[in-house]
Amino acid sequence: MRVIPAHLVLADGTTFEGEAAGWSPPGGVTAGEIVFNTVMTGYQEVITDPSYAGQIITFTYPHIGNYGVTGADNESRRPFCRGIVVRRLARRPSNWRATGSLDDFLVEHQIPAITGIDTRRLTRHLRERGAMPAVFGTAPLDELQAAAAAATGTDGMDFVREVTTEAAFTVPAADGAGGADGTRRRRVVAYDYGIKSSILTELSRIAEVEVVPADTPAAEVLARQPDGVFLSNGPGDPAALDWAVQDVRDLVDKVPIFGICLGHQLLGTALGGTTFKLRFGHHGGNQPILRRDTGAVEIASHNHNYALDPASLPGVEITHVNLNDQTVGGVRDRDRWCFGVQYHPEAGPGPHDPRYLFGLFADLMDDFSARDEAPPIESAEHGSDG
Amino acid sequence: MGRREDLDTILVIGSGPIVIGQACEFDYSGTQACRVLREEGYRVVLANSNPATIMTDPEFADATYIEPLDAEVIERIIARERPDALLPTLGGQTALNLAMELVAAGVLDRYGVELIGANAEAIATAEDRQRFKEAMIEIGLSVPVSATAHTLEEAMGLLDDVGLPVIIRPAYILGGRGTGIAATVDQFRELAGLGLDASPISEILIERSIAGWKEFELEVMRDKADNCVVVCSIENVDPMGVHTGDSITVAPAQTLSDVEYQAMRDASFACMRRVGVETGGSNVQFALNPANGDMVVIEMNPRVSRSSALASKATGFPIAKIAARLAVGYTLDEITNDITRATPASFEPVIDYVVTKVPRWAFEKFPGTTGVLGTQMQSVGEVMAIGRTFAESVQKAMRSLEQGRFGLNTDPGEAVWDALDDDALLARIAVPTDTRLFGVEAALRRGLSVEQVHEWTRIDPWFLDEIQLLGLERADLAQIGLDAMERADWRRTKQLGFSDAQLAWLWSVDEEQVRVAREAAGVFPTYKTVDTCAAEFAAETPYYYSTWEDEDEVPAATRPRIIILGSGPNRIGQGIEFDYCCVHACFALDAAGFDTVMVNCNPETVSTDYDTSSRLYFEPLTPEDVRNVIVAEQRSGDLVGVIVALGGQTPLKLSGILPPELVLGTSAAAIDSAEDRELWNALCARLEIPQPAGGVAATIDEALAVTRRVGYPVLVRPSYVLGGRAMQIVYEEAGLRSAMQELTLAGSLGREGGLSAERPVLIDRFLEDATEVDVDAIRDAGGEVLIGGIMEHVEEAGVHSGDSACVLPPVHLSAETLAVLERYTAELATALDVKGLINVQYAVKAGQVFVLEANPRASRTVPFVAKATGVPLAKVAARVMAGASLATLRAEGVLKPPVRGGHVAVKEAVLPFSRFPGADAVLGPEMRSTGEVMGIDATFGLAFAKSQLAAGTRLPSKGTVFMSLADRDKQMGVEAARRFVALGLEVVATDGTAHALRDAGVPVRQVIAKLGEPGTNAVQLIATGQIDLVFNSPRGHGARADGGHIREAATLHRVPLLTTGAAGVAAAAGMADWAEHRLSVRSLQELHAAPAPDDQLALPL
Ligand SMILES: Nc1ncnc2c1ncn2[C@@H]1O[C@H](COP(=O)(O)OP(=O)(O)O)[C@@H](O)[C@H]1O
Ligand SMILES: Nc1ncnc2c1ncn2[C@@H]1O[C@H](COP(=O)(O)OP(=O)(O)O)[C@@H](O)[C@H]1O
Ligand SMILES: [Mg+2]
Ligand SMILES: [Mg+2]
């Protein structure tokens, strides 16, 4: 069994032995900010989630690739992550849905991988010292160590421009996605900061979706006269996206807004809040979110390195809290017709518990369009199971 | 919200004796529940008939009733204790069915007892297959095509609607009892009848068979605020058609995409919500069509199950503990995660390793069984193994089984598979058996393709591909050879789970050379932690497994450490009693200031709950793995020593690899001198303690020489084997020859190494009509000997001590005999320089005491003696082995004098014959019981009657007794028959027995024809319900001794069956006492506090 030795070197010099797999980059070096993700299923959705642009994904679950790959599981047109670190890559896929092996998929999309790594040792290291830049590959060790010392992370980096769609496109509403009065279909304009396809699937259940590039001016969005604006997930540091926040500020109060992950952070910033970097982020599908108004606990999928600082949003209601570390899970400003969640109700991968949130967005839009006749009702809180 | 304040006393029902399909996982769950409920401040009343469990120790509940798990008895307990609530979901199917019986009889309403953890409606919806099917269809989940029948006629009529092949699935069962797949109409008629019999409400589901589909299980939990979480997903390696309990299973699921897994997760919550399990855990089973992903729901167990114990150990998430808290009102987010101590329990565990569970069977003990696996559970125990990959995990699991295998082949045992040609091999692995996976590896290693092996076995190609990897690695290893192995080679091969023993066998070197070379290359084991969160949070709880990567997580420790070796998978002859001793050693030594380090690989037991010891290594009990733990612990702190004497035969066999100074308690040499025949005979001779005459033989000629000297009958058995394995009573030379042949390599014992000079056959004169006696004692280093308990066996010697009932205190032994027994025991303990426990077995024949064997280790009876006498023998023994004297332990109050309440305790064995209809339900020198029950009452008769009720033998108070006895039992038969007649029962008998009874003046209503003779015979009478008690002892010596059909009919139609003269006499005494005294119940706490009998006269019974 031919094995090509490779090494993973972190910015602080910590070195791991492994073997090369997937695509082999020309210089034998791949760089990026390294994070770990604890999902046990859904590796293709994770690898193709644009929010990982600029990052190297470590899977804590040791067997990756067991059920192969299939087009239906892609979360965007191609993977944007820099590479993956796994303990063991499956030699052959076994599942009726599979159209190919993960290794071939990685080669096809030029995504390098390193296997045989003690991923638990790596995870414990990142847990203590935080996510950091890292490199891996087949290049000589000293070359890798030099590259690791020079590698940059994602702090202050804007990766949205790399992943957003060049041109606007429309996703038709699924059947049964009628408007509140059943006559007119809702229309949503969705900012694509790295939008996942499973978000489009969920939005199309409640509306027709017009996806626009990340730098589309607010005026152009309003000109489309949407029933609501959606701010998508995306990669990188929210603090580096003032240009995007400005458009959000211009839209607040004029149209109902729902943000997920980066979109939630941009909305929070537009409402006057600030964000901070978590030590190693939340990347997994098993985290508990407390929904404050009902006391229910949702198990939800997470993928973020930054969070909103609750102290920086005095006037805004904190609707959801992550029970593992009390960080902000969701915010709402009822009077300004906008709300956002830090985690992923669309799942892709992960639990379906928080899917009701798309229903709340539909209700918000219907209430907003009905408001011209009557002032916003204080407790206009509709259907918990949207 | 928090716990409910309106409840004060909670009744918990245990699961009774260990039986196939319902084993010690319920002692684990019950113990956790009792602990948690008392921590929450509730008064806990426990009802459980099993003395061998930790749960029935008086310290675990406020009122512990070791009483039969019978509706009438439970009602008596409820009347006395007036509990506010009954928690029925932690005692397996027994507790659930009993709770339903109490609900139906209106007992709970009458005494105002609320059912918590599950309501009657939910239990009915889950357990009644038809109602469950309707509920699932109602919420849009698909189920296989099926129809329900309550009678055979109805069933035959419905067959065409479903269409063969079908599976018969009875309602209210566990462990697949009464299930079976029928391919033909005849098979269907037979299986439908058996299924109707097996279901308490005689209802069966006739369902289209989807054998071959993939089978999955999800362990889910729900709280009263409707929060649901999946604790663990489990994928069965063996496809649908092999019961989950008899399948090799892996956690988490390996071949489900996220889309399929989330659909299954949503379905399991929908199922739990519709069935109505409001608080607690459930196991939901699914089948998936590998061709197109169609998913159907198979069943749901609305309670903690065998899989919950596996899921708890596989993830570190203590399901039973949390289920108990949810039952009293907490929500998941109000409970903290024990392991991280920072995060709430309302999350879903993620793991960064692979867990493999492999069942262990005992087919060799049940001649007449085929060893083919199916929808009915037949395994007696299981092992679990943790590795960073499936290959490492499955190899570790295979060497954990202690069946002579070093891993998944690459050892002597593989020869039997490699000898087959391709067609024969493929045909063999197409049939699921207890050793099939070894055949699968052999097939893949010789180059048969994954597709081909999948075609014949339906095992998922992913598992086959990972197993094929082992064959490829082995080919490399054979080519590289020991001397050329580099560091990278050692890492790669150890990461694939290859043990040093496998490599030594492959390279024909000894294991030591492999270890030395590997360590010289710098490759050492690394221990990683089970922490529910894949290292996302710092884990507080030390629960480790070994693997071969970069980082070792075992920290330094301050307190002196004692390693306790567990007993591995349950097996007949070595079960929960030894786990009881190991767990009590942890409690006692922890209290005395030691860190206790548990090493075990049984996922069902309390010993592998990370809360039991200071540190838990979930590891195989093999020389290599145990040595690695010792090295890790010596590196981590001051290792005082290793306890090998509490886990039964398994740790004892390991004592040889330990440096003598590390073995705590009795030395390995002393243990060997009790096991080695010559040393033992010399010792008895020196002490002038009589033994049955006997000798040692390695060949047939030597055997014949011994029998010429001692005369027949003789007892023939292999040495160094526990549980009377392969023992036979031989009455003449022909029997001797076949017995010797059985013990050679070709015989069933071939797997365990067969016959050789070092492993001779022991031949002893068989003492007929002798009373067997068990004595448990403790000796400290200073030489003081404490007699823990003397137990007189009800069945005569010749029925293995583990299978016969016994009574404490003894009833028929004279004061002189008792004095001799105590003296011999003390002399033997002193001669063997015992430090800790010793169990000595005697046979008393006509007043003369013969010693049969001495075991300088814990025995099966230690928990029974502790509960009967109130003396915590296991705790005392552990402290003595760690150097404490009995005097110190008295001063500390650990060692208390035995209770003087005057009650009598009877232990009765519980046998699995109903699971093996092909095997004859007769007792012999080879142990076959899986569990035990205990009856305690004022007289031997009452206690024996209770023990029979607890064991499922409901002695009748009226009706007809059928008697047919061997000549040697006729005298006892007369004595018993007199009592039956005096109680108003009528006796019918076969002519020999009838003749003897009438000669003694006992009226016999009718003489019954023998099988094959004209006239109605006993089997017809039993089958038509005309017999209320069968008293039949086998006449002949062969396996199918005369009367086998009668005993089989009695077991099948659940008519009480007594198979020895002694049991008949004891039963008659019990029935007589019961006629006079109303059934009374007492808690263990009351019995232990009761004053001596003469001060007791004032007390009402
Ligand atoms: N329709 C079916 N076709 C084939 N095998 C089945 C079917 N239903 C159940 N089985 C097999 O029978 C086993 C026992 O059935 P189950 O309902 O789980 O019994 P129990 O309640 O005793 O656990 C299952 O584990 C599965 O392997
Ligand atoms: N010489 C004997 N005469 C009569 N019965 C015997 C004799 N030796 C053993 N037995 C019976 O066989 C059973 C098992 O024998 P034992 O030596 O205790 O083996 P084990 O080590 O399996 O307990 C005993 O419990 C006893 O009933
Ligand atoms: Mg089942
Ligand atoms: Mg014995």
CSV table of N, CA, C and O in Angstrom, one decimal, chain A residues 1 17 38 40-42 60-63 66-67 87-88 91-92 94-97 118-121 123-124 127 280 286-288 296-297 299 323-324 349-353, chain B residues 227 252 254-258 260 262 265-266 290 292-293 346 348 350 352 388-390 451 460 462 465-466 468-469 472 487 495 528 531 535-537 549-551 553:
chain,number,residue,atom,x,y,z
A,1,MET,N,0.9,-1.2,0.0
A,1,MET,CA,0.0,0.0,0.0
A,1,MET,C,0.9,1.2,0.0
A,1,MET,O,1.5,1.6,1.0
A,17,GLU,N,2.6,14.2,12.0
A,17,GLU,CA,2.9,13.3,11.0
A,17,GLU,C,1.7,12.8,10.3
A,17,GLU,O,0.7,12.5,11.0
A,38,THR,N,-17.0,18.8,14.6
A,38,THR,CA,-17.2,17.5,15.3
A,38,THR,C,-18.4,16.8,14.7
A,38,THR,O,-18.9,15.8,15.3
A,40,MET,N,-20.6,14.0,12.8
A,40,MET,CA,-20.2,12.6,12.5
A,40,MET,C,-20.8,12.2,11.1
A,40,MET,O,-20.6,11.1,10.6
A,41,THR,N,-21.7,13.0,10.5
A,41,THR,CA,-22.2,12.8,9.2
A,41,THR,C,-22.2,14.2,8.5
A,41,THR,O,-22.2,15.2,9.2
A,42,GLY,N,-22.2,14.2,7.2
A,42,GLY,CA,-22.3,15.5,6.5
A,42,GLY,C,-21.0,16.1,6.1
A,42,GLY,O,-20.9,17.3,5.9
A,60,THR,N,-13.1,15.8,13.5
A,60,THR,CA,-12.7,15.0,14.7
A,60,THR,C,-13.2,13.6,14.6
A,60,THR,O,-12.6,12.6,15.1
A,61,TYR,N,-14.3,13.3,13.8
A,61,TYR,CA,-14.8,11.9,13.6
A,61,TYR,C,-13.8,11.2,12.7
A,61,TYR,O,-13.4,11.7,11.6
A,62,PRO,N,-13.3,10.0,13.2
A,62,PRO,CA,-12.1,9.4,12.5
A,62,PRO,C,-12.3,8.9,11.1
A,62,PRO,O,-11.4,9.0,10.2
A,63,HIS,N,-13.6,8.4,10.8
A,63,HIS,CA,-13.8,7.8,9.4
A,63,HIS,C,-14.6,8.8,8.6
A,63,HIS,O,-15.7,9.1,8.8
A,66,ASN,N,-17.0,7.6,4.2
A,66,ASN,CA,-17.6,6.2,4.1
A,66,ASN,C,-18.7,6.1,3.1
A,66,ASN,O,-18.9,5.0,2.5
A,67,TYR,N,-19.6,7.1,3.0
A,67,TYR,CA,-20.8,6.9,2.1
A,67,TYR,C,-20.6,7.7,0.8
A,67,TYR,O,-21.6,8.0,0.1
A,87,ARG,N,-8.5,11.6,10.2
A,87,ARG,CA,-7.7,10.5,10.7
A,87,ARG,C,-7.7,9.3,9.7
A,87,ARG,O,-6.6,8.7,9.5
A,88,ARG,N,-8.8,9.0,9.0
A,88,ARG,CA,-8.8,7.9,8.1
A,88,ARG,C,-9.8,8.2,6.9
A,88,ARG,O,-11.0,8.5,7.2
A,91,ARG,N,-11.5,4.0,1.7
A,91,ARG,CA,-10.9,3.5,0.4
A,91,ARG,C,-12.0,3.4,-0.6
A,91,ARG,O,-11.8,3.6,-1.8
A,92,ARG,N,-13.3,3.0,-0.2
A,92,ARG,CA,-14.3,2.9,-1.2
A,92,ARG,C,-15.6,3.3,-0.6
A,92,ARG,O,-15.9,3.1,0.6
A,94,SER,N,-19.7,3.4,0.3
A,94,SER,CA,-20.8,2.4,0.3
A,94,SER,C,-22.1,3.1,0.6
A,94,SER,O,-22.4,3.3,1.8
A,95,ASN,N,-22.9,3.4,-0.3
A,95,ASN,CA,-24.2,4.0,-0.1
A,95,ASN,C,-24.9,4.1,-1.5
A,95,ASN,O,-24.3,4.6,-2.4
A,96,TRP,N,-26.2,3.8,-1.5
A,96,TRP,CA,-27.0,3.9,-2.8
A,96,TRP,C,-27.0,5.3,-3.3
A,96,TRP,O,-27.1,5.5,-4.5
A,97,ARG,N,-26.8,6.3,-2.5
A,97,ARG,CA,-26.8,7.7,-3.1
A,97,ARG,C,-25.5,8.1,-3.7
A,97,ARG,O,-25.4,9.1,-4.5
A,118,ASP,N,-3.2,12.5,14.2
A,118,ASP,CA,-3.8,12.3,15.5
A,118,ASP,C,-4.7,13.5,15.7
A,118,ASP,O,-4.3,14.5,16.4
A,119,THR,N,-5.9,13.4,15.1
A,119,THR,CA,-6.8,14.6,15.1
A,119,THR,C,-7.3,15.0,16.5
A,119,THR,O,-7.7,16.1,16.8
A,120,ARG,N,-7.3,14.0,17.4
A,120,ARG,CA,-7.7,14.4,18.8
A,120,ARG,C,-6.6,15.3,19.5
A,120,ARG,O,-7.0,16.2,20.2
A,121,ARG,N,-5.4,14.9,19.3
A,121,ARG,CA,-4.3,15.7,19.8
A,121,ARG,C,-4.4,17.1,19.2
A,121,ARG,O,-4.3,18.1,19.9
A,123,THR,N,-7.1,18.6,18.0
A,123,THR,CA,-8.3,19.3,18.5
A,123,THR,C,-8.0,19.8,19.9
A,123,THR,O,-8.4,21.0,20.2
A,124,ARG,N,-7.4,19.0,20.8
A,124,ARG,CA,-7.1,19.5,22.2
A,124,ARG,C,-6.2,20.7,22.1
A,124,ARG,O,-6.3,21.6,22.9
A,127,ARG,N,-8.1,23.6,21.0
A,127,ARG,CA,-9.1,24.0,22.1
A,127,ARG,C,-8.4,24.9,23.1
A,127,ARG,O,-8.9,25.9,23.6
A,280,PHE,N,-12.0,29.1,19.6
A,280,PHE,CA,-11.8,28.1,18.5
A,280,PHE,C,-13.1,27.9,17.8
A,280,PHE,O,-13.3,27.0,17.0
A,286,ASN,N,-24.2,19.5,17.1
A,286,ASN,CA,-24.8,18.9,18.3
A,286,ASN,C,-25.0,20.0,19.5
A,286,ASN,O,-25.2,19.6,20.6
A,287,GLN,N,-24.9,21.3,19.1
A,287,GLN,CA,-24.9,22.3,20.2
A,287,GLN,C,-26.3,22.6,20.7
A,287,GLN,O,-27.2,22.8,19.8
A,288,PRO,N,-26.5,22.8,22.0
A,288,PRO,CA,-27.8,23.2,22.5
A,288,PRO,C,-28.1,24.7,22.5
A,288,PRO,O,-27.2,25.5,22.9
A,296,ALA,N,-37.7,26.2,25.3
A,296,ALA,CA,-37.3,24.9,24.6
A,296,ALA,C,-35.9,24.9,24.2
A,296,ALA,O,-35.3,26.0,24.1
A,297,VAL,N,-35.3,23.7,24.1
A,297,VAL,CA,-33.9,23.6,23.8
A,297,VAL,C,-33.8,23.0,22.4
A,297,VAL,O,-34.4,21.9,22.2
A,299,ILE,N,-31.4,21.4,19.3
A,299,ILE,CA,-30.1,20.9,19.0
A,299,ILE,C,-29.8,21.5,17.6
A,299,ILE,O,-30.6,21.3,16.7
A,323,LEU,N,-26.2,27.2,25.1
A,323,LEU,CA,-26.1,26.8,26.5
A,323,LEU,C,-24.7,26.2,26.8
A,323,LEU,O,-24.4,26.1,28.0
A,324,ASN,N,-23.9,26.0,25.8
A,324,ASN,CA,-22.5,25.5,26.1
A,324,ASN,C,-21.6,26.6,26.7
A,324,ASN,O,-20.8,26.4,27.6
A,349,PRO,N,-25.0,20.4,7.0
A,349,PRO,CA,-25.6,19.2,7.6
A,349,PRO,C,-26.2,19.6,9.0
A,349,PRO,O,-26.0,20.7,9.5
A,350,GLY,N,-26.8,18.6,9.6
A,350,GLY,CA,-27.2,18.8,11.0
A,350,GLY,C,-28.7,18.7,11.3
A,350,GLY,O,-29.4,18.4,10.3
A,351,PRO,N,-29.0,18.9,12.5
A,351,PRO,CA,-30.4,18.6,13.0
A,351,PRO,C,-31.4,19.6,12.3
A,351,PRO,O,-31.0,20.7,12.0
A,352,HIS,N,-32.7,19.2,12.2
A,352,HIS,CA,-33.7,20.0,11.6
A,352,HIS,C,-34.5,20.8,12.7
A,352,HIS,O,-35.5,21.5,12.3
A,353,ASP,N,-34.1,20.6,14.0
A,353,ASP,CA,-34.9,21.3,15.0
A,353,ASP,C,-35.3,22.7,14.8
A,353,ASP,O,-36.4,23.1,15.0
B,227,ASN,N,-38.2,18.3,25.0
B,227,ASN,CA,-36.9,18.4,24.4
B,227,ASN,C,-36.4,17.0,24.1
B,227,ASN,O,-36.5,16.1,25.0
B,252,PRO,N,-20.5,5.1,16.3
B,252,PRO,CA,-21.8,5.5,15.7
B,252,PRO,C,-22.1,4.8,14.4
B,252,PRO,O,-21.2,4.0,13.9
B,254,GLN,N,-22.1,4.0,10.6
B,254,GLN,CA,-20.9,4.3,9.7
B,254,GLN,C,-21.3,4.7,8.3
B,254,GLN,O,-20.5,5.3,7.6
B,255,THR,N,-22.4,4.1,7.8
B,255,THR,CA,-22.7,4.2,6.3
B,255,THR,C,-23.9,5.1,6.0
B,255,THR,O,-24.5,4.9,5.0
B,256,LEU,N,-24.3,5.9,7.0
B,256,LEU,CA,-25.5,6.8,6.7
B,256,LEU,C,-25.0,8.2,6.3
B,256,LEU,O,-24.2,8.8,7.0
B,257,SER,N,-25.6,8.7,5.2
B,257,SER,CA,-25.3,10.1,4.8
B,257,SER,C,-26.1,11.0,5.8
B,257,SER,O,-27.0,10.5,6.5
B,258,ASP,N,-25.7,12.3,5.9
B,258,ASP,CA,-26.4,13.2,6.8
B,258,ASP,C,-27.9,13.2,6.5
B,258,ASP,O,-28.7,13.2,7.4
B,260,GLU,N,-29.8,10.9,5.3
B,260,GLU,CA,-30.5,9.7,5.8
B,260,GLU,C,-30.5,9.8,7.3
B,260,GLU,O,-31.5,9.5,8.0
B,262,GLN,N,-30.4,12.3,9.4
B,262,GLN,CA,-31.3,13.3,10.0
B,262,GLN,C,-32.8,12.9,9.8
B,262,GLN,O,-33.6,13.1,10.7
B,265,ARG,N,-33.3,10.5,12.5
B,265,ARG,CA,-33.4,11.2,13.8
B,265,ARG,C,-34.8,11.9,14.0
B,265,ARG,O,-35.4,11.7,15.0
B,266,ASP,N,-35.3,12.5,12.9
B,266,ASP,CA,-36.6,13.1,13.0
B,266,ASP,C,-37.6,12.0,13.2
B,266,ASP,O,-38.6,12.2,14.1
B,290,PRO,N,-30.8,-1.3,1.4
B,290,PRO,CA,-29.5,-0.9,0.9
B,290,PRO,C,-29.6,-0.5,-0.6
B,290,PRO,O,-28.8,0.3,-1.1
B,292,ASN,N,-32.2,1.1,-2.2
B,292,ASN,CA,-32.8,2.4,-2.5
B,292,ASN,C,-33.1,3.3,-1.3
B,292,ASN,O,-33.7,4.3,-1.5
B,293,GLY,N,-32.6,2.9,-0.2
B,293,GLY,CA,-32.7,3.8,1.0
B,293,GLY,C,-34.0,3.8,1.7
B,293,GLY,O,-34.3,4.6,2.6
B,346,SER,N,-28.5,18.7,27.8
B,346,SER,CA,-29.4,18.8,26.7
B,346,SER,C,-28.5,19.0,25.4
B,346,SER,O,-28.5,20.1,24.8
B,348,GLU,N,-26.2,16.6,22.2
B,348,GLU,CA,-26.0,15.2,21.6
B,348,GLU,C,-24.6,14.9,21.6
B,348,GLU,O,-23.7,15.6,21.0
B,350,VAL,N,-20.9,13.6,20.8
B,350,VAL,CA,-20.2,13.3,19.6
B,350,VAL,C,-19.0,12.5,20.0
B,350,VAL,O,-18.4,12.8,21.1
B,352,ASP,N,-15.1,10.6,18.9
B,352,ASP,CA,-14.0,10.7,18.0
B,352,ASP,C,-13.2,9.3,17.9
B,352,ASP,O,-12.0,9.3,17.9
B,388,ARG,N,-9.6,3.9,17.5
B,388,ARG,CA,-9.8,5.1,16.7
B,388,ARG,C,-10.3,4.8,15.4
B,388,ARG,O,-10.8,5.7,14.6
B,389,THR,N,-10.2,3.5,14.9
B,389,THR,CA,-10.8,3.1,13.7
B,389,THR,C,-11.6,1.8,13.9
B,389,THR,O,-11.4,1.1,14.9
B,390,PHE,N,-12.4,1.5,12.9
B,390,PHE,CA,-13.2,0.2,13.0
B,390,PHE,C,-12.3,-1.0,13.0
B,390,PHE,O,-12.5,-1.9,13.9
B,451,GLU,N,-17.6,-7.5,-3.2
B,451,GLU,CA,-18.9,-7.7,-3.8
B,451,GLU,C,-19.4,-9.2,-3.6
B,451,GLU,O,-20.5,-9.4,-3.1
B,460,ASP,N,-22.6,-5.0,5.0
B,460,ASP,CA,-22.3,-3.8,4.2
B,460,ASP,C,-20.9,-3.8,3.7
B,460,ASP,O,-20.0,-4.0,4.4
B,462,TRP,N,-18.8,-1.5,3.2
B,462,TRP,CA,-17.8,-0.7,3.9
B,462,TRP,C,-17.1,-1.5,5.0
B,462,TRP,O,-15.8,-1.4,5.1
B,465,ASP,N,-14.7,-3.9,3.3
B,465,ASP,CA,-13.5,-3.2,2.8
B,465,ASP,C,-12.5,-3.0,3.9
B,465,ASP,O,-11.3,-3.2,3.8
B,466,GLU,N,-13.0,-2.5,5.1
B,466,GLU,CA,-12.1,-2.2,6.2
B,466,GLU,C,-11.5,-3.5,6.7
B,466,GLU,O,-10.3,-3.6,7.1
B,468,GLN,N,-11.0,-6.2,4.8
B,468,GLN,CA,-10.0,-6.6,3.7
B,468,GLN,C,-8.6,-6.0,4.0
B,468,GLN,O,-7.6,-6.6,3.7
B,469,LEU,N,-8.7,-4.8,4.5
B,469,LEU,CA,-7.4,-4.1,4.8
B,469,LEU,C,-6.5,-4.9,5.7
B,469,LEU,O,-5.3,-4.9,5.5
B,472,LEU,N,-4.5,-7.4,3.7
B,472,LEU,CA,-3.5,-6.7,2.9
B,472,LEU,C,-2.3,-6.4,3.8
B,472,LEU,O,-1.1,-6.6,3.5
B,487,ARG,N,9.7,2.0,12.4
B,487,ARG,CA,8.8,2.7,13.3
B,487,ARG,C,7.4,2.9,12.6
B,487,ARG,O,6.3,2.6,13.1
B,495,GLN,N,-2.0,0.4,14.7
B,495,GLN,CA,-3.2,1.2,14.5
B,495,GLN,C,-4.4,0.4,13.9
B,495,GLN,O,-5.5,0.7,14.0
B,528,LYS,N,-6.5,7.5,25.3
B,528,LYS,CA,-7.3,8.7,25.0
B,528,LYS,C,-8.6,8.6,25.8
B,528,LYS,O,-8.9,7.5,26.4
B,531,ASP,N,-15.2,11.3,26.3
B,531,ASP,CA,-15.6,12.6,27.0
B,531,ASP,C,-16.9,13.2,26.4
B,531,ASP,O,-17.1,14.4,26.7
B,535,ALA,N,-13.4,16.0,22.5
B,535,ALA,CA,-12.3,17.0,22.9
B,535,ALA,C,-12.7,18.4,22.8
B,535,ALA,O,-11.8,19.3,23.0
B,536,GLU,N,-14.0,18.8,22.5
B,536,GLU,CA,-14.3,20.2,22.4
B,536,GLU,C,-14.3,20.9,23.8
B,536,GLU,O,-14.0,22.1,23.9
B,537,PHE,N,-14.5,20.1,24.8
B,537,PHE,CA,-14.4,20.7,26.2
B,537,PHE,C,-13.5,19.8,27.0
B,537,PHE,O,-13.3,18.6,26.7
B,549,GLU,N,-1.4,6.4,18.9
B,549,GLU,CA,-1.2,7.7,18.1
B,549,GLU,C,-0.1,8.5,18.8
B,549,GLU,O,0.8,7.9,19.5
B,550,ASP,N,-0.2,9.8,18.7
B,550,ASP,CA,0.9,10.7,19.2
B,550,ASP,C,0.8,10.9,20.7
B,550,ASP,O,1.7,10.8,21.5
B,551,GLU,N,-0.5,11.3,21.2
B,551,GLU,CA,-0.6,11.9,22.5
B,551,GLU,C,-1.3,10.9,23.5
B,551,GLU,O,-2.3,10.3,23.2
B,553,GLU,N,-3.2,10.8,27.3
B,553,GLU,CA,-3.9,11.7,28.1
B,553,GLU,C,-4.0,11.3,29.6
B,553,GLU,O,-4.7,12.0,30.3
